[in-house]
XYZ file of C-alpha atoms in Angstrom:
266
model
C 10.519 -19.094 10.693
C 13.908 -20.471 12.105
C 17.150 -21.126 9.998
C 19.043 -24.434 10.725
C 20.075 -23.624 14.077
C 16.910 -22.553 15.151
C 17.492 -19.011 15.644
C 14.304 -16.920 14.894
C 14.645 -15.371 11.287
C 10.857 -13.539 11.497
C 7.524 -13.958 12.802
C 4.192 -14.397 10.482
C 1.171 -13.665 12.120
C -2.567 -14.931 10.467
C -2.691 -11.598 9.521
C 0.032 -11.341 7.129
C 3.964 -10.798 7.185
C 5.533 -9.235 9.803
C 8.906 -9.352 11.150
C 12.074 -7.589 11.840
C 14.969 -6.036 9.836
C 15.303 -8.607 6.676
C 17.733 -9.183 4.441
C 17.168 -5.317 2.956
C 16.077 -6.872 0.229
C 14.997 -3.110 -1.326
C 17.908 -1.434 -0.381
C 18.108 2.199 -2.338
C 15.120 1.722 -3.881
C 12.628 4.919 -3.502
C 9.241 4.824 -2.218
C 6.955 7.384 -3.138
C 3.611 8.213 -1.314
C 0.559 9.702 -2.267
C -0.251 12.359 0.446
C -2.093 14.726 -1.003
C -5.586 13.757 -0.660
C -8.708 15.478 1.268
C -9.974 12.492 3.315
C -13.052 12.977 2.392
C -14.365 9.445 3.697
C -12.545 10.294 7.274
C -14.404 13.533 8.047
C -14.720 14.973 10.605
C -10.805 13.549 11.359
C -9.670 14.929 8.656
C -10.787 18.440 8.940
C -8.434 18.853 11.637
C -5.752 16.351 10.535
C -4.222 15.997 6.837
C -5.366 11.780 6.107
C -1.274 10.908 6.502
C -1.102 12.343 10.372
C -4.352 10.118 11.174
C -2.976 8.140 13.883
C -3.902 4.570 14.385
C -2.609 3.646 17.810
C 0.147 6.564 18.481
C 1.837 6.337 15.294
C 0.143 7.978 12.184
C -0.834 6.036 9.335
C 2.094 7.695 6.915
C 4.859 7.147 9.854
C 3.501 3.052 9.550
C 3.736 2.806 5.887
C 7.386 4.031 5.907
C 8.492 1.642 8.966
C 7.008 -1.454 6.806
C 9.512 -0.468 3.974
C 12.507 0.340 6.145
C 12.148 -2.886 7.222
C 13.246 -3.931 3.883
C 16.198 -1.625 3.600
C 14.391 1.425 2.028
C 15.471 4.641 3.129
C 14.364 7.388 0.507
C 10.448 8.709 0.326
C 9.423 11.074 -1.837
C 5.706 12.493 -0.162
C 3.312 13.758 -2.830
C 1.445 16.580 -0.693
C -1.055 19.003 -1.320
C -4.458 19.582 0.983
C -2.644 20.657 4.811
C 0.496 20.157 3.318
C 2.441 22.173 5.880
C 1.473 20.194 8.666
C 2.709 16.885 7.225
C 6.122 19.021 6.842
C 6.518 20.145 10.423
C 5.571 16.588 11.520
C 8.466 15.248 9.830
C 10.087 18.284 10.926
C 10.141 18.114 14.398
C 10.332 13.983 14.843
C 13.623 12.081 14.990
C 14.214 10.227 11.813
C 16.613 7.810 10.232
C 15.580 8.126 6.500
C 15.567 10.918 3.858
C 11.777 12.457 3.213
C 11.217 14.597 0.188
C 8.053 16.207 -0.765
C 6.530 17.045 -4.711
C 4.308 19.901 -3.937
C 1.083 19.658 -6.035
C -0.174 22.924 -6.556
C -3.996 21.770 -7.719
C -5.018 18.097 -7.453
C -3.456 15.613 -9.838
C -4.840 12.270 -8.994
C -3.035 9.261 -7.888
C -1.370 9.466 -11.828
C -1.153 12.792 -12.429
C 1.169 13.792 -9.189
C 3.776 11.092 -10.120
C 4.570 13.700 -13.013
C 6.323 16.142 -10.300
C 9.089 13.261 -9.888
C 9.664 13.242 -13.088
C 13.689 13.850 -13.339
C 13.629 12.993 -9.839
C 13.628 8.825 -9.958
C 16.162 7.215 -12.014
C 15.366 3.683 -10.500
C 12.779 1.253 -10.003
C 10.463 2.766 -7.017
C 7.478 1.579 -5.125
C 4.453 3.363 -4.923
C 2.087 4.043 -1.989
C -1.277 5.368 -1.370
C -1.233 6.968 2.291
C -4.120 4.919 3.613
C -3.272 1.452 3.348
C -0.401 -1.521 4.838
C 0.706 -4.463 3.041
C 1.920 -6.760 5.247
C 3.866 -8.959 3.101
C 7.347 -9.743 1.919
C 8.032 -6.586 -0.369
C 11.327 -8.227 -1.487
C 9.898 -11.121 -2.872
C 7.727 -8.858 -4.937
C 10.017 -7.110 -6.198
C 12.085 -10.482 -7.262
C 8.921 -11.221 -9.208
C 8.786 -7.871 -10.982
C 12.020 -7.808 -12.290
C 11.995 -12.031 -12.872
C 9.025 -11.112 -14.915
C 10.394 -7.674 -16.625
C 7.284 -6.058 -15.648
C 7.276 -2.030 -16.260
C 4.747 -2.010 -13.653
C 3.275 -4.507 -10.869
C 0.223 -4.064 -8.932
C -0.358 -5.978 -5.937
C -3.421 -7.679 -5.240
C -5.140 -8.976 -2.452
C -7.673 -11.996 -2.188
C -11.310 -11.188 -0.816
C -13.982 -13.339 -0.333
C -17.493 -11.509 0.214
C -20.365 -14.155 1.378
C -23.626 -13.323 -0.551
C -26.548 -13.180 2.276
C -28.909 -14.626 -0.445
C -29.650 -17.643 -2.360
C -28.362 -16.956 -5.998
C -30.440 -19.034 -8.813
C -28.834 -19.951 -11.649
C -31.015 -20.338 -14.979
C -30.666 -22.513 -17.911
C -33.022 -22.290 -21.380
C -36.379 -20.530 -21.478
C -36.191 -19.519 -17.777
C -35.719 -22.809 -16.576
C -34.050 -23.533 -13.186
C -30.542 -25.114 -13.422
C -29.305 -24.593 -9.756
C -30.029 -22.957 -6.585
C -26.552 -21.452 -4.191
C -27.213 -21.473 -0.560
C -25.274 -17.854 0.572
C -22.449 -18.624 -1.780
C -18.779 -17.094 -1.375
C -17.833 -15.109 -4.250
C -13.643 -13.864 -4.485
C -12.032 -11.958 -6.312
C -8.623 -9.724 -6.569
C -9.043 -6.390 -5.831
C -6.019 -3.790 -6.098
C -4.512 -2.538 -2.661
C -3.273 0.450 -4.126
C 0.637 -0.463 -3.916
C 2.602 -0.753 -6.985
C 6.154 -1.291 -8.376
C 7.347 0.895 -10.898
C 9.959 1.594 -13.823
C 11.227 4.846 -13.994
C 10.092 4.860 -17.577
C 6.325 5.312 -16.753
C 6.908 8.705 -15.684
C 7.859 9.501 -18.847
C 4.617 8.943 -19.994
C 2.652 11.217 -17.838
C 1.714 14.419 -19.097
C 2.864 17.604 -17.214
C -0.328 19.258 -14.986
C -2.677 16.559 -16.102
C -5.786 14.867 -14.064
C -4.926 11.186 -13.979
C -5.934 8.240 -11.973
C -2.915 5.637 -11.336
C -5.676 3.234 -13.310
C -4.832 5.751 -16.510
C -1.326 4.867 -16.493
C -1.623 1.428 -16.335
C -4.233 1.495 -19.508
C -1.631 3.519 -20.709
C 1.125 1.085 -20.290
C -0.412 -1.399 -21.988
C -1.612 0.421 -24.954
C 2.129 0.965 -25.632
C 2.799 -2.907 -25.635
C 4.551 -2.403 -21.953
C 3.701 -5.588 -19.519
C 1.657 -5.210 -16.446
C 2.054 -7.960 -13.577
C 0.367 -9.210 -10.561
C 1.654 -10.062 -7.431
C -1.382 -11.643 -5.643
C -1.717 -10.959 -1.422
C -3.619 -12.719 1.018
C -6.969 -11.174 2.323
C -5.545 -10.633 5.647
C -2.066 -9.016 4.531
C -4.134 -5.842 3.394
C -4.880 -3.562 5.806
C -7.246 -0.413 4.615
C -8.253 2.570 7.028
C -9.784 4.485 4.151
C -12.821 4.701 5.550
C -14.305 4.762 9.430
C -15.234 1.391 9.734
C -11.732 -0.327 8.284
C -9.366 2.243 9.683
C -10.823 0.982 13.019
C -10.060 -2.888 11.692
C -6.613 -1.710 11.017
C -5.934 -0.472 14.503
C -7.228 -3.381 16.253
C -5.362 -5.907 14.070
C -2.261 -4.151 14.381
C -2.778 -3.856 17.990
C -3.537 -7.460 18.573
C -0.395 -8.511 16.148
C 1.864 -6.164 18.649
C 0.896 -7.917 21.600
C 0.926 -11.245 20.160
C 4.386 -10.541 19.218
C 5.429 -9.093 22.818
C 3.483 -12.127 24.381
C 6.355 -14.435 22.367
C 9.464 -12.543 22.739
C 8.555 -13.302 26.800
C-alpha cells in the first residue's frame, strides 16, 4: 500500500495484515492477556515452560502478541497469570522493554471471564482482550473504529474458515426421497479467535472469585440489553498455536511472512 507519492505506507501479505508502526491508531488503550492457563494441549512443552514463554521462532508467543499491538500505539498490558506464574515475571524481568506490563495474580483458576474480575478498578477505558495463544493479523484500528461506530459494549472478532467435507453429503426431500447429492462440499463458518474489545463496564458485571468462561459474559451482556458486535477476519489473518499441530502452522507462516518481507525491503 503506497500513498500518492508512492512511498510504502505497509505491506499485506496473503496471510493477513502486517506492517510497520501505523498511525497508533490505539494509542493508550490497555490490552489485557490471559496468561494463566496450564497448556494442557502443549504437553510435554508446557511442563517445562508456562504456554506464554512457548517460543515460536526465538520470540515467545506472549512477547508476539504484544509487538502486534504496539504496532498500533498500545503500550499498557495487564498479564492475567497463574500456573508458573513467576517465570513469566522474571522473563519480563530481565528483557529490555519499551511498554508498561502489569500482572492480576489469580490465586485459583478463574476462566477466561472470571480473571477479568481482578482488573476490576484497574481499567477505566475501552481495552482489548487477548488469549495468550493466538495472532490476529489484521488492522486492530479499524476494529476498533467499528466498535465504537457501532456503540458496541463488547466486539468479538471472527475469522472465516472453510472445512472441505471428504464425503458426499445427500440431501433428502419427503418420505426419504433423494433431492440432491454434494460432491465433497465446502462448508464455512465464523468461528471466534478469542480477541475481543471491551467497555470498561463489563467488568462490572463479573462476580468477585467466580468460574466464568469469556462466553458467560457475553450471554451476560446481552441478557442485560447491552449490544454485542462482530468484526469478521479472514481465514488466513488468524493464527492459532493452541495445539501441536497449529502452533507449528503458526511458526512456519510467520517465518515465511518474515522472509518475504526481508526479500522486498532488498
Amino acid at each position: 500500500v503506497v500513498d500518492e507519492d508512492r512511498r510504502v505506507l505497509r505491506i499485506l501479505f496473503d496471510e493477513g495484515f502486517s506492517g510497520g508502526r501505523s498511525d497508533l491508531a490505539l494509542k493508550n488503550t490497555p490490552v489485557v492477556i490471559m496468561a494463566g492457563g496450564s497448556g494442557t494441549r502443549l504437553y510435554p512443552y508446557t511442563k517445562i515452560l508456562p504456554k506464554p514463554l512457548i517460543p515460536i521462532g526465538d520470540v515467545p508467543i506472549v512477547e508476539r502478541i504484544i509487538r502486534q499491538f504496539q504496532d498500533f500505539g498500545c503500550h499498557e498490558f495487564h498479564l492475567v497469570v497463574n500456573v508458573k506464574k513467576n517465570m513469566i515475571k522474571a522473563y519480563f524481568n530481565e528483557i529490555e522493554k519499551d511498554y508498561d506490563v502489569f500482572y492480576a495474580d489469580e490465586d485459583e483458576p478463574l476462566g477466561t471471564g472470571g480473571g477479568l474480575y481482578l482488573l476490576k478498578n484497574k481499567i477505566k477505558d475501552t481495552f482489548i482482550l487477548s488469549n495468550c495463544d493466538i495472532l490476529v493479523r489484521d488492522d486492530f484500528g479499524k476494529m476498533m473504529a467499528s466498535h465504537k461506530k457501532h456503540q458496541n459494549m463488547i466486539t468479538m472478532v471472527s475469522s472465516l474458515k472453510t472445512y472441505p467435507i471428504p464425503y458426499g453429503v445427500v440431501h433428502l426431500g419427503d418420505d426419504g426421497k433423494l433431492e440432491t447429492i454434494e460432491e465433497k462440499p465446502q462448508m464455512s463458518f465464523l468461528t471466534n479467535t478469542g480477541v475481543y474489545i471491551i467497555e470498561p463496564e463489563v467488568l462490572e458485571m463479573i462476580p468477585e472469585h467466580t468460574f466464568m468462561g469469556f462466553p458467560d459474559i457475553i450471554e451476560k451482556v446481552k441478557a442485560e440489553g447491552q449490544r454485542v458486535g462482530i468484526y469478521p477476519v479472514s481465514e488466513h489473518a488468524w493464527l492459532d498455536m493452541g495445539q501441536m499441530d497449529t502452533l507449528e502452522d503458526m511458526r512456519e507462516r510467520l517465518e515465511d511472512a518474515a522472509e518475504y518481507a526481508e526479500e522486498n525491503q532488498r
